[in-house]
Coordinates of C-alpha atoms and ligand atoms in Angstrom, one line a residue:
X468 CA 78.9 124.8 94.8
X469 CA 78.3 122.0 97.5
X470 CA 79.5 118.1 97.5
X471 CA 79.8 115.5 99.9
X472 CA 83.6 115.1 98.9
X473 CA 85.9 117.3 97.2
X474 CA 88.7 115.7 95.7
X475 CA 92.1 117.4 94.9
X476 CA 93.9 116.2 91.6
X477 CA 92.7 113.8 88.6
X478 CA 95.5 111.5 88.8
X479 CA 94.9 107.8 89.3
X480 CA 93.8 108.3 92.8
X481 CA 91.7 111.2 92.5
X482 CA 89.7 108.9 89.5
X483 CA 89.6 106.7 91.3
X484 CA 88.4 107.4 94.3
X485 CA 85.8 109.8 92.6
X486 CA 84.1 106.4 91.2
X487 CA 84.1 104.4 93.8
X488 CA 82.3 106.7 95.7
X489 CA 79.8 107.5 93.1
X490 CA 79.0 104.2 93.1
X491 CA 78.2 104.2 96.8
X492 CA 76.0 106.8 96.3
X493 CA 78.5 109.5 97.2
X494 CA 78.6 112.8 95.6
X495 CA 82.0 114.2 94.6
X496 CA 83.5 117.1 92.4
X497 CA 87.4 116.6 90.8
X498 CA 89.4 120.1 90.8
X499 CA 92.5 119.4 88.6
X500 CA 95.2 122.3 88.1
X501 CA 96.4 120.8 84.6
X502 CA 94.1 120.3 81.3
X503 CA 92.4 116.6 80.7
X504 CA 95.2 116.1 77.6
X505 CA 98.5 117.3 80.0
X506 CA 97.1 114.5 82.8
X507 CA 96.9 111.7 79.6
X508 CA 100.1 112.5 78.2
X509 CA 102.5 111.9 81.1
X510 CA 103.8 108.7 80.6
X511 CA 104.1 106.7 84.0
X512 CA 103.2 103.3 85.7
X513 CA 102.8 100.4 83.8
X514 CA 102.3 97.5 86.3
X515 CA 99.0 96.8 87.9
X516 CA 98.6 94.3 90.8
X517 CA 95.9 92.2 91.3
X518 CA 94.2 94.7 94.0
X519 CA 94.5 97.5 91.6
X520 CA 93.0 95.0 89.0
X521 CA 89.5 94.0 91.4
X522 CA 89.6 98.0 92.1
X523 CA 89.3 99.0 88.4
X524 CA 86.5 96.6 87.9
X525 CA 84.7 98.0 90.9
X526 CA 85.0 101.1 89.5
X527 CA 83.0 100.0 86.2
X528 CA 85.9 100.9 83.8
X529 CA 87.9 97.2 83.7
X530 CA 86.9 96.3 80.4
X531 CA 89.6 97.7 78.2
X532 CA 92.3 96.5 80.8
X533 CA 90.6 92.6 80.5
X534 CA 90.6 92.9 76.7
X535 CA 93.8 94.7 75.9
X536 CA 95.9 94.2 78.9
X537 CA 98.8 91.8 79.1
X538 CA 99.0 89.4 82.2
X539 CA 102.9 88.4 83.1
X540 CA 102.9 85.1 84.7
X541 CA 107.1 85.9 85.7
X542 CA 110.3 89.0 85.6
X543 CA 113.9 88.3 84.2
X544 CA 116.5 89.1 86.2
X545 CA 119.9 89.9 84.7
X546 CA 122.9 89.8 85.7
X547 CA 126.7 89.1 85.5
X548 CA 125.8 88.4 82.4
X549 CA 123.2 85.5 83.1
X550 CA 118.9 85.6 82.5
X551 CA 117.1 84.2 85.3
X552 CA 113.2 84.2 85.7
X553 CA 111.3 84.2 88.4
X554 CA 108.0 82.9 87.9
X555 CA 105.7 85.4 90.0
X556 CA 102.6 82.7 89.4
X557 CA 104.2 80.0 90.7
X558 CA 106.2 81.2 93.9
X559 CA 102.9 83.5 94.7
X560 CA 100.8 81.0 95.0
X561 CA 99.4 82.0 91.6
X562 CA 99.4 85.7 91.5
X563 CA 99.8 87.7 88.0
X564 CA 100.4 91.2 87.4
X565 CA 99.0 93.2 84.4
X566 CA 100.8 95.1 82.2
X567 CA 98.5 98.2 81.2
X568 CA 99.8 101.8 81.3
X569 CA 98.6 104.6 83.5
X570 CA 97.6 106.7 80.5
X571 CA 95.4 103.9 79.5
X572 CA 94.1 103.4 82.8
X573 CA 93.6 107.1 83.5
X574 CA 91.8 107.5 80.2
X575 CA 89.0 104.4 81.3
X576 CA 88.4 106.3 84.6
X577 CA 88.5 109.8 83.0
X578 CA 85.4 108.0 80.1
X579 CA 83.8 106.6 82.8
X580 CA 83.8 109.3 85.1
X581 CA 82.2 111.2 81.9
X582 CA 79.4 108.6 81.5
X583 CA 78.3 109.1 85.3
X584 CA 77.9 112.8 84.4
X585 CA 80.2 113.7 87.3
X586 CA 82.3 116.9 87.4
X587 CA 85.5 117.6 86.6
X588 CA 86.9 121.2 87.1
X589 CA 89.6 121.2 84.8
X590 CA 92.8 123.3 84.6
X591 CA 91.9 125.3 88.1
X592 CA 94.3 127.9 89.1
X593 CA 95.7 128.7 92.6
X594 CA 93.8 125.8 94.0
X595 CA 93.9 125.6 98.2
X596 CA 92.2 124.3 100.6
X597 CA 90.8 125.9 104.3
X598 CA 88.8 125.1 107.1
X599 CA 89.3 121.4 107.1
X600 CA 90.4 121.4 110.7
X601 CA 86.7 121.9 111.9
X602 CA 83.2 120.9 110.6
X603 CA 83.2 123.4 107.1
X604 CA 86.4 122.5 104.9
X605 CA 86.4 123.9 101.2
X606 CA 88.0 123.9 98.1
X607 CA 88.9 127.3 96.5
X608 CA 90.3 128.3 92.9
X609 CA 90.1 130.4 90.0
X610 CA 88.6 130.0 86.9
X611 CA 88.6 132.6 83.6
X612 CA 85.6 134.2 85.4
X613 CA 87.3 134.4 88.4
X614 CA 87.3 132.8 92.3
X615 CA 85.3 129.3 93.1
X616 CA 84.7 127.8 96.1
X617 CA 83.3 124.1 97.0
X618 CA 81.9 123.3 100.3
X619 CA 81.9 119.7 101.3
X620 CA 82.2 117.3 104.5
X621 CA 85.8 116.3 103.6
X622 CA 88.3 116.7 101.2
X623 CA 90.7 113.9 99.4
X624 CA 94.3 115.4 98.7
X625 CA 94.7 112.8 95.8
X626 CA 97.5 116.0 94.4
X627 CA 100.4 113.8 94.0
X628 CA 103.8 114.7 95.7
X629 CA 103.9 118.3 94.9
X630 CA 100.5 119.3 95.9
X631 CA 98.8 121.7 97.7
X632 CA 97.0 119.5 100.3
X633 CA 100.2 118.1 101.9
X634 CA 101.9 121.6 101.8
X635 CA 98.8 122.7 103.3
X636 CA 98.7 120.6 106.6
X637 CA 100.6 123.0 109.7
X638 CA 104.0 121.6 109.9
X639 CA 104.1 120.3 113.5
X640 CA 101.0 118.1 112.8
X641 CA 102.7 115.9 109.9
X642 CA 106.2 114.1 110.2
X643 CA 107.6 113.6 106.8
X644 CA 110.7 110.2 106.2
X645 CA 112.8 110.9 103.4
X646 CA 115.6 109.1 101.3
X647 CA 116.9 110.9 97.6
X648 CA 118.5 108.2 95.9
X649 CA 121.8 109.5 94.0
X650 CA 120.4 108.4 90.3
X651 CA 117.3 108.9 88.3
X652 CA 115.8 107.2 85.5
X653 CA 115.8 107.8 81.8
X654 CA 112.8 106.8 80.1
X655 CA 111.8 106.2 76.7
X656 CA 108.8 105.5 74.8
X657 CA 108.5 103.9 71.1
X658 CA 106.3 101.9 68.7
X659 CA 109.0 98.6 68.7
X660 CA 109.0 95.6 70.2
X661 CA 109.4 94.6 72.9
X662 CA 112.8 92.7 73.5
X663 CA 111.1 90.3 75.6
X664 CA 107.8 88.7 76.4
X665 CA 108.4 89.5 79.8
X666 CA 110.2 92.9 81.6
X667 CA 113.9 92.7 82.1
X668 CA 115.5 94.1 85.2
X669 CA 119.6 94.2 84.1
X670 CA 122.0 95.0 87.0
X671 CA 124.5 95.2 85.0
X672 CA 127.8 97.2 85.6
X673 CA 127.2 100.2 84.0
X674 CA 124.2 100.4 86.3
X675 CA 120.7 99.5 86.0
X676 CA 118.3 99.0 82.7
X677 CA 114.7 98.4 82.5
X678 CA 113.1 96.3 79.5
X679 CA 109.4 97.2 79.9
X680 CA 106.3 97.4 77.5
X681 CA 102.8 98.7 76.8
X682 CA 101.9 96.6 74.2
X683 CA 103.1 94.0 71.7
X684 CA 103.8 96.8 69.3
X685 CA 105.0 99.1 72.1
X686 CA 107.9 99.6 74.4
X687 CA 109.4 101.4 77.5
X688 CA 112.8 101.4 78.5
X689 CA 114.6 102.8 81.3
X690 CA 118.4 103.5 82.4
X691 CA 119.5 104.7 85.2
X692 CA 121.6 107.9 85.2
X693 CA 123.5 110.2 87.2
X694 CA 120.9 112.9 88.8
X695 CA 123.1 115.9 86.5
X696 CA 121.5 114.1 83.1
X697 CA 119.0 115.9 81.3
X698 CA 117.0 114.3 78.9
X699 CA 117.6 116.6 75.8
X700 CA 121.2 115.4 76.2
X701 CA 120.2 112.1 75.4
X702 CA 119.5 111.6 71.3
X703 CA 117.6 108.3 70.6
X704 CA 120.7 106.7 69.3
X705 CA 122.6 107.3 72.5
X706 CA 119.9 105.7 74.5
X707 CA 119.8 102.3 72.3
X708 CA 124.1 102.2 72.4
X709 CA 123.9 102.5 76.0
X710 CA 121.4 100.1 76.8
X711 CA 122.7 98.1 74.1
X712 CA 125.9 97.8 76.7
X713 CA 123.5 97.2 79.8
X714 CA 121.9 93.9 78.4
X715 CA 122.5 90.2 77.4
X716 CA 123.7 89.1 73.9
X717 CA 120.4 87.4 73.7
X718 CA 118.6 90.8 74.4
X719 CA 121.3 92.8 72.5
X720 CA 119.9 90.2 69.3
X721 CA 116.6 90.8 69.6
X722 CA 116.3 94.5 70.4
X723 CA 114.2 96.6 68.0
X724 CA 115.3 100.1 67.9
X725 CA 113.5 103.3 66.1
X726 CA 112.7 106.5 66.9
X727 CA 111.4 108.4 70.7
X728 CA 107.9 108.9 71.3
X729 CA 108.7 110.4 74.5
X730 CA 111.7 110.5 76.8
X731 CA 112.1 112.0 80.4
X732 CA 114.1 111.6 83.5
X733 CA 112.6 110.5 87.1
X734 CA 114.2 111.2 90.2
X735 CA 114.2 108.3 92.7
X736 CA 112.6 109.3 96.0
X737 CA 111.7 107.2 99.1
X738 CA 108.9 109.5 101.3
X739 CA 106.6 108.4 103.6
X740 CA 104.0 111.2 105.5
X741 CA 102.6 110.6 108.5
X742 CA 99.4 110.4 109.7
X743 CA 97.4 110.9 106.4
X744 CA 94.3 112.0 108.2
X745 CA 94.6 115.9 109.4
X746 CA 90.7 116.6 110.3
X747 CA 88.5 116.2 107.5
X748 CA 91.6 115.9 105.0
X749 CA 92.5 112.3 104.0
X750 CA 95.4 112.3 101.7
X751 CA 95.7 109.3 99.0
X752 CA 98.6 108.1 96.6
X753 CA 101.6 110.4 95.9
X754 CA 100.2 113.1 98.2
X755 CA 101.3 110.8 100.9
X756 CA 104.3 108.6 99.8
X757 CA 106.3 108.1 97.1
X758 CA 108.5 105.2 96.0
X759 CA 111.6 104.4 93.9
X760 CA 109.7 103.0 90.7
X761 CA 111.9 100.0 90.7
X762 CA 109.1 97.7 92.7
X763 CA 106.1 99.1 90.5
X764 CA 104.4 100.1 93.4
X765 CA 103.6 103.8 93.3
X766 CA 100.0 103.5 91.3
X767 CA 99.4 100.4 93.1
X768 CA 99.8 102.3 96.6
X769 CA 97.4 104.6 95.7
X770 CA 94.9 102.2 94.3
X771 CA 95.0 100.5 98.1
X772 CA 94.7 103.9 99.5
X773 CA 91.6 104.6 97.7
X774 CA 90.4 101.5 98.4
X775 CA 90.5 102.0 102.0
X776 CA 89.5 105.9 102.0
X777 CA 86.5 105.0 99.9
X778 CA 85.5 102.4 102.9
X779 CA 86.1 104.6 105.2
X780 CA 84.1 107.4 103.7
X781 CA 80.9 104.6 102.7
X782 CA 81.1 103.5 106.5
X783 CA 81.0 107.2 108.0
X784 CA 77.9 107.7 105.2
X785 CA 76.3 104.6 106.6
X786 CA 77.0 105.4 110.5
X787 CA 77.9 108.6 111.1
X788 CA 80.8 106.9 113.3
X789 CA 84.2 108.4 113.2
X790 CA 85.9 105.6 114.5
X791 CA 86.7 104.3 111.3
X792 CA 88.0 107.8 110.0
X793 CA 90.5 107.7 112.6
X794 CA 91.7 104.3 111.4
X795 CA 91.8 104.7 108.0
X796 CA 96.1 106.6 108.6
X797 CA 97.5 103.2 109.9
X798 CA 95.4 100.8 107.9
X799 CA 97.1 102.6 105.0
X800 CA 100.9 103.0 106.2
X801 CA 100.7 99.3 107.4
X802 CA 100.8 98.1 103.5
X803 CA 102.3 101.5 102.8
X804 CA 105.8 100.9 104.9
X805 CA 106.0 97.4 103.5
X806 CA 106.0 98.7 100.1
X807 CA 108.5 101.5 100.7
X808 CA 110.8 98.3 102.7
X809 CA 110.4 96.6 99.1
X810 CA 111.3 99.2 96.4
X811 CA 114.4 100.5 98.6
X812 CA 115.5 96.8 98.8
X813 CA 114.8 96.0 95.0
X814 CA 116.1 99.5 94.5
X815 CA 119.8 98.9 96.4
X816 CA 119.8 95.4 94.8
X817 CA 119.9 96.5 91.6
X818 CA 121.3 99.5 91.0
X819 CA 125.1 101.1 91.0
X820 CA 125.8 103.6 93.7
X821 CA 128.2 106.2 92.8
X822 CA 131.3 106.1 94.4
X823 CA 130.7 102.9 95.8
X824 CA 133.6 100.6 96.8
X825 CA 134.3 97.8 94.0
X826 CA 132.8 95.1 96.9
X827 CA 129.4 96.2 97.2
X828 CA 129.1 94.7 93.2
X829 CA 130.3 91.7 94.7
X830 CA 127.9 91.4 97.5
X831 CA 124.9 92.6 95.1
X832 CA 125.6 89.5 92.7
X833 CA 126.2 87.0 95.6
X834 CA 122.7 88.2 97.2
X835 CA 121.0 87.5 93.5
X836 CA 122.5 84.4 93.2
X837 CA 121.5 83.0 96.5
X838 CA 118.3 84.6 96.5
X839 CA 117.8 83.3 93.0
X840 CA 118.8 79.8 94.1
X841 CA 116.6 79.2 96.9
X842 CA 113.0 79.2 97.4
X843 CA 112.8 81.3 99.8
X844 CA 114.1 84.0 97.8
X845 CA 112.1 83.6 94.9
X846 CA 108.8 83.7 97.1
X847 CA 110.2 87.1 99.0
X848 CA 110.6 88.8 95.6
X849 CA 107.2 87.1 94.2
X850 CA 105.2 88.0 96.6
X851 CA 105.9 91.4 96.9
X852 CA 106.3 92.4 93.6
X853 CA 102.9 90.9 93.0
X854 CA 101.4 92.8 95.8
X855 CA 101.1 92.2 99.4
X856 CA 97.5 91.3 100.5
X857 CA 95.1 94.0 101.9
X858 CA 95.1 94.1 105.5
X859 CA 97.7 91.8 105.5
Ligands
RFL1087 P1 99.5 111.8 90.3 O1 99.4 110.8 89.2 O2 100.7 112.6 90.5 O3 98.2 112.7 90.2 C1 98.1 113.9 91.0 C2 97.2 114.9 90.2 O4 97.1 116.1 91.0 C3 97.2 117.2 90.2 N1 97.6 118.3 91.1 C4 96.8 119.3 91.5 N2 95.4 119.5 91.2 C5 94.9 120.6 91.8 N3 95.5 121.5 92.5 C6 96.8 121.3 92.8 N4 97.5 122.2 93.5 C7 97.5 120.2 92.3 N5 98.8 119.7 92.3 C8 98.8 118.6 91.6 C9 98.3 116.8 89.2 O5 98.3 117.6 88.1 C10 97.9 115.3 88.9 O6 97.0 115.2 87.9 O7 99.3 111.0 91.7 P2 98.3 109.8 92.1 O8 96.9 109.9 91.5 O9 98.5 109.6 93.5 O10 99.0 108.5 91.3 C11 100.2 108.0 91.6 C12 100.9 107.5 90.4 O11 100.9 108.4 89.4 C13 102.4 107.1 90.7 O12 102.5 106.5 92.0 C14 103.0 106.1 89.6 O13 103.0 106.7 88.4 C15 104.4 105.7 90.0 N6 105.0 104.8 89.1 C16 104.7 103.5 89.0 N7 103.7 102.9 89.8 C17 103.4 101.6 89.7 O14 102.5 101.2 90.5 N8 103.9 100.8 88.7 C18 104.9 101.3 87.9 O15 105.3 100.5 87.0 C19 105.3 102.6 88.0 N9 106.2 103.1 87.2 C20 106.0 105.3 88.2 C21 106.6 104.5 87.2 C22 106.3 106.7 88.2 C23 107.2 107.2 87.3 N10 107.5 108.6 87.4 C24 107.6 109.4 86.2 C25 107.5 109.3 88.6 C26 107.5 104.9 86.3 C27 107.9 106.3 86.4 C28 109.0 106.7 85.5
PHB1088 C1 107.0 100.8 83.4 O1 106.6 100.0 82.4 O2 106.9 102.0 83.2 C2 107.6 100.2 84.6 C3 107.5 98.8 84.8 C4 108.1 98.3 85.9 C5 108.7 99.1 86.8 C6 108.8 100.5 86.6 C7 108.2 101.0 85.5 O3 109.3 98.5 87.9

C-alpha cells in the first residue's frame, strides 16, 4: 500500500492530524495497535482550549462539541479551607475553555474520519517503522493474514508516550528531559452531579483533589495518591470519604455520590524530547512530551502540534521546500516548554510532597493568597491555563 503520510496511533493526534490533512488534499492511512472501542473507552482529558476548539472545527467534526459542550468562564481554587475563583474570561482578556471529554472528542474525529472514507488499520500488531532517515520511510505490521507494509513520504509518530516511533529514533540523535513526580492520580468516573458548576482544584492538607465533569449529569474526580496505590484498593465508598475530607463544607454539602463507572490511577510525568523531527519522522502529542495533568494541557499540546505539523506538511505539498520541515521542532517546543513550565508550577502549587518539611505548606498557601490577591496573579494563572497563543 502507498500514502502520502503514514500516521502512527489513533489518539487525538493521530485523528487529528489525519483530517486536517485530508482536507488539504493530503492522503493519509491510520495504523492503530488497539481496537476502535479500547481507544474510546480510556477515559482522559477533559479540557479543551480555544486552539484546540478552532482546530476541531477545521477538522469538520466541531458540531457535537458547540452543541453539547460546556464553556467555563472561571476555576475554584481551594484552600486552607477558603473557595476562591478566578475568572479565566475576565483576567484573559476573554478567553473560555470547553469542557468536553477526549472520548467524545475522539469519537467526532473517529465519525468523521469514517465519512471521508479514509483508512484506519485497526488493532495492527508489531507495528515499526524503517527507512525514515532517507527518501523511502514505511510503516510495517501484522495483520491475521500476516505482514503489511505502507510506503509514504513521511511518517507522523502521533503513538503517545510508549510508542514505537520515539523508541525507534537512534539514541544519540534525541535528548530526552525528565521529572517523575512522587504521586499519581486517582480517578473516577460516575453519572452524578457535579459538585460544582465550575472544576475545583482543593490543596488541601491531605493533598490534592480535583472536582471535574463531563456533563451536567456526569462527573470526574481525582485524588492524588502515593505512587504504591492501586486502584482495586480503592472501593467507591473509600474514594467519596476521602475526598469528602479534601473539600469545603460547602462542597462536602453538595456532593452527590453513587456508584464507579470507571476508576484508574495516572502517574505524573514531566518529559520533554528533543528535536521532534528525525528525517521524515515528525512526532506529535504524547510521542513527544508529556505533562502533569494538573494544567490540562496534554491534549491541548498535541492539538498545537498538529496544528503546526499539518502546516508544515500542506507547505512542503505546495513548495517542495524543506525549510519549513526543519522548523516545524522549535516552533513546537517553543509553546511546548511553556506548557511543561506551567503544569510543573500548578503542579508544585498544589500538591503535598511526601516527606516534605511542615514549611513548604506554609509557603504553598502564602503563594495562593498573594497570587490570588493581585492581578498580576490571577492573569499568570488565566492566561495559561486558557492557553498560551500560537506562535506566541
Ligand atoms: P494518545 O491519546 O496516547 O494516543 C496514542 C495512540 O497511539 C497508539 N499506539 C500505537 N499505535 C500503533 N503502534 C504502536 N506501537 C502504538 N503505540 C501506541 C495508542 O494505542 C493510542 O491510541 O496520545 P495523543 O494522541 O498524543 O493524545 C494525547 C492525550 O491523550 C493526552 O495528552 C491527554 O489525555 C492528557 N490529559 C489531559 N490533557 C488535556 O489537555 N486536558 C486534560 O484535562 C487532561 N486530563 C490527561 C488528563 C491525561 C490523563 N491520563 C490518564 C494520562 C487526565 C488524565 C487522568
Ligand atoms: C478532567 O476532567 O479529566 C481534567 C480536568 C482538568 C484537569 C485535569 C483533568 O486539570
Amino acid at each position: 500500500m502507498r500514502t502520502r503520510v503514514a500516521i502512527v496511533g489513533a489518539g487525538p493526534a493521530g485523528l487529528l492530524l489525519g483530517q486536517l490533512l485530508q482536507r488539504a488534499g493530503i492522503d493519509n492511512v491510520i495504523v492503530e495497535r488497539q481496537s476502535a472501542d479500547h481507544v474510546l473507552g480510556r477515559i482522559r482529558a477533559g479540557i479543551l482550549e480555544q486552539v484546540t476548539m478552532d482546530l476541531l472545527d477545521e477538522a469538520g467534526a466541531g458540531a457535537r462539541m458547540h452543541a453539547e459542550g460546556l464553556p467555563h468562564h472561571g476555576i475554584e481554587l481551594l484552600f486552607d479551607g477558603g473557595r476562591h475563583r478566578v475568572d479565566l474570561q475576565r483576567h484573559s482578556g476573554g478567553r473560555v475553555v470547553m469542557v468536553y471529554g477526549q472520548t467524545e472528542l475522539t469519537r467526532d474525529l473517529m465519525q468523521a474520519r469514517a465519512a471521508a472514507g479514509l483508512q484506519t488499520v485497526y488493532s495492527a500488531r508489531d507495528v515499526r517503522i524503517e527507512g525514515f532517515d532517507g527518501t523511502r520511510p514505511r510503516v510495517v505490521y501484522r495483520d491475521a493474514d500476516g505482514e503489511r507494509r505502507i510506503d509514504c513520504d513521511f511518517i507522523a509518530g502521533c503513538d503517545g508516550f510508549h510508542g514505537v516511533c520515539r523508541a525507534s529514533v537512534p539514541a544519540g540523535a534525541v535528548r530526552t528531559w525528565e521529572k517523575v513526580y512522587p504521586f499519581g492520580w486517582l480517578g473516577l468516573l460516575s453519572d452524578t452531579p457535579p459538585v460544582c458548576d465550575e472544576l475545583v482544584y482543593a490543596a488541601s492538607p491531605r493533598g490534592f483533589a480535583l472536582c471535574s465533569q463531563r456533563s451536567p449529569t456526569r462527573s470526574r474526580y481525582y485524588l492524588q495518591v502515593p505512587l504504591t496505590e492501586r486502584a482495586e484498593r480503592w472501593s467507591d465508598a473509600a474514594f467519596w470519604d476521602e475526598l469528602r475530607l479534601r473539600l469545603d463544607d460547602a462542597a462536602r454539602a453538595r456532593l452527590v455520590t453513587g456508584p464507579s463507572l470507571e476508576k484508574s490511577i495516572a502517574p505524573l510525568r514531566s518529559f520533554v524530547a528533543e528535536p521532534l523531527r528525525f528525517g521524515r519522522l515528525f512526532l506529535a502529542g504524547d510521542a513527544a512530551h508529556i505533562v502533569p495533568p494538573t494544567g490540562a494541557k496534554g491534549l491541548n499540546l498535541a492539538a498545537s502540534d498538529v496544528k503546526y505539523l499539518a502546516q508544515t506538511l500542506q507547505d512542503y505539498a505546495a513548495d517542495g521546500s524543506e525549510a519549513g520541515l526543519d522548523r516545524y521542532s522549535a516552533r513546537c517546543l517553543r509553546r511546548v516548554w511553556k506548557a511543561e513550565r506551567f503544569s510543573w508550577w500548578f503542579t508544585g502549587l498544589l500538591h503535598r510532597f511526601p516527606g516534605e518539611a511542615p514549611i513548604e505548606a506554609k509557603f504553598r498557601s502564602a503563594e495562593l493568597d498573594y497570587l490570588l490577591g493581585s492581578e498580576a496573579g490571577l492573569r499568570t494563572i488565566a492566561e495559561n491555563y486558557v492557553g498560551l497563543p500560537l506562535d506566541g
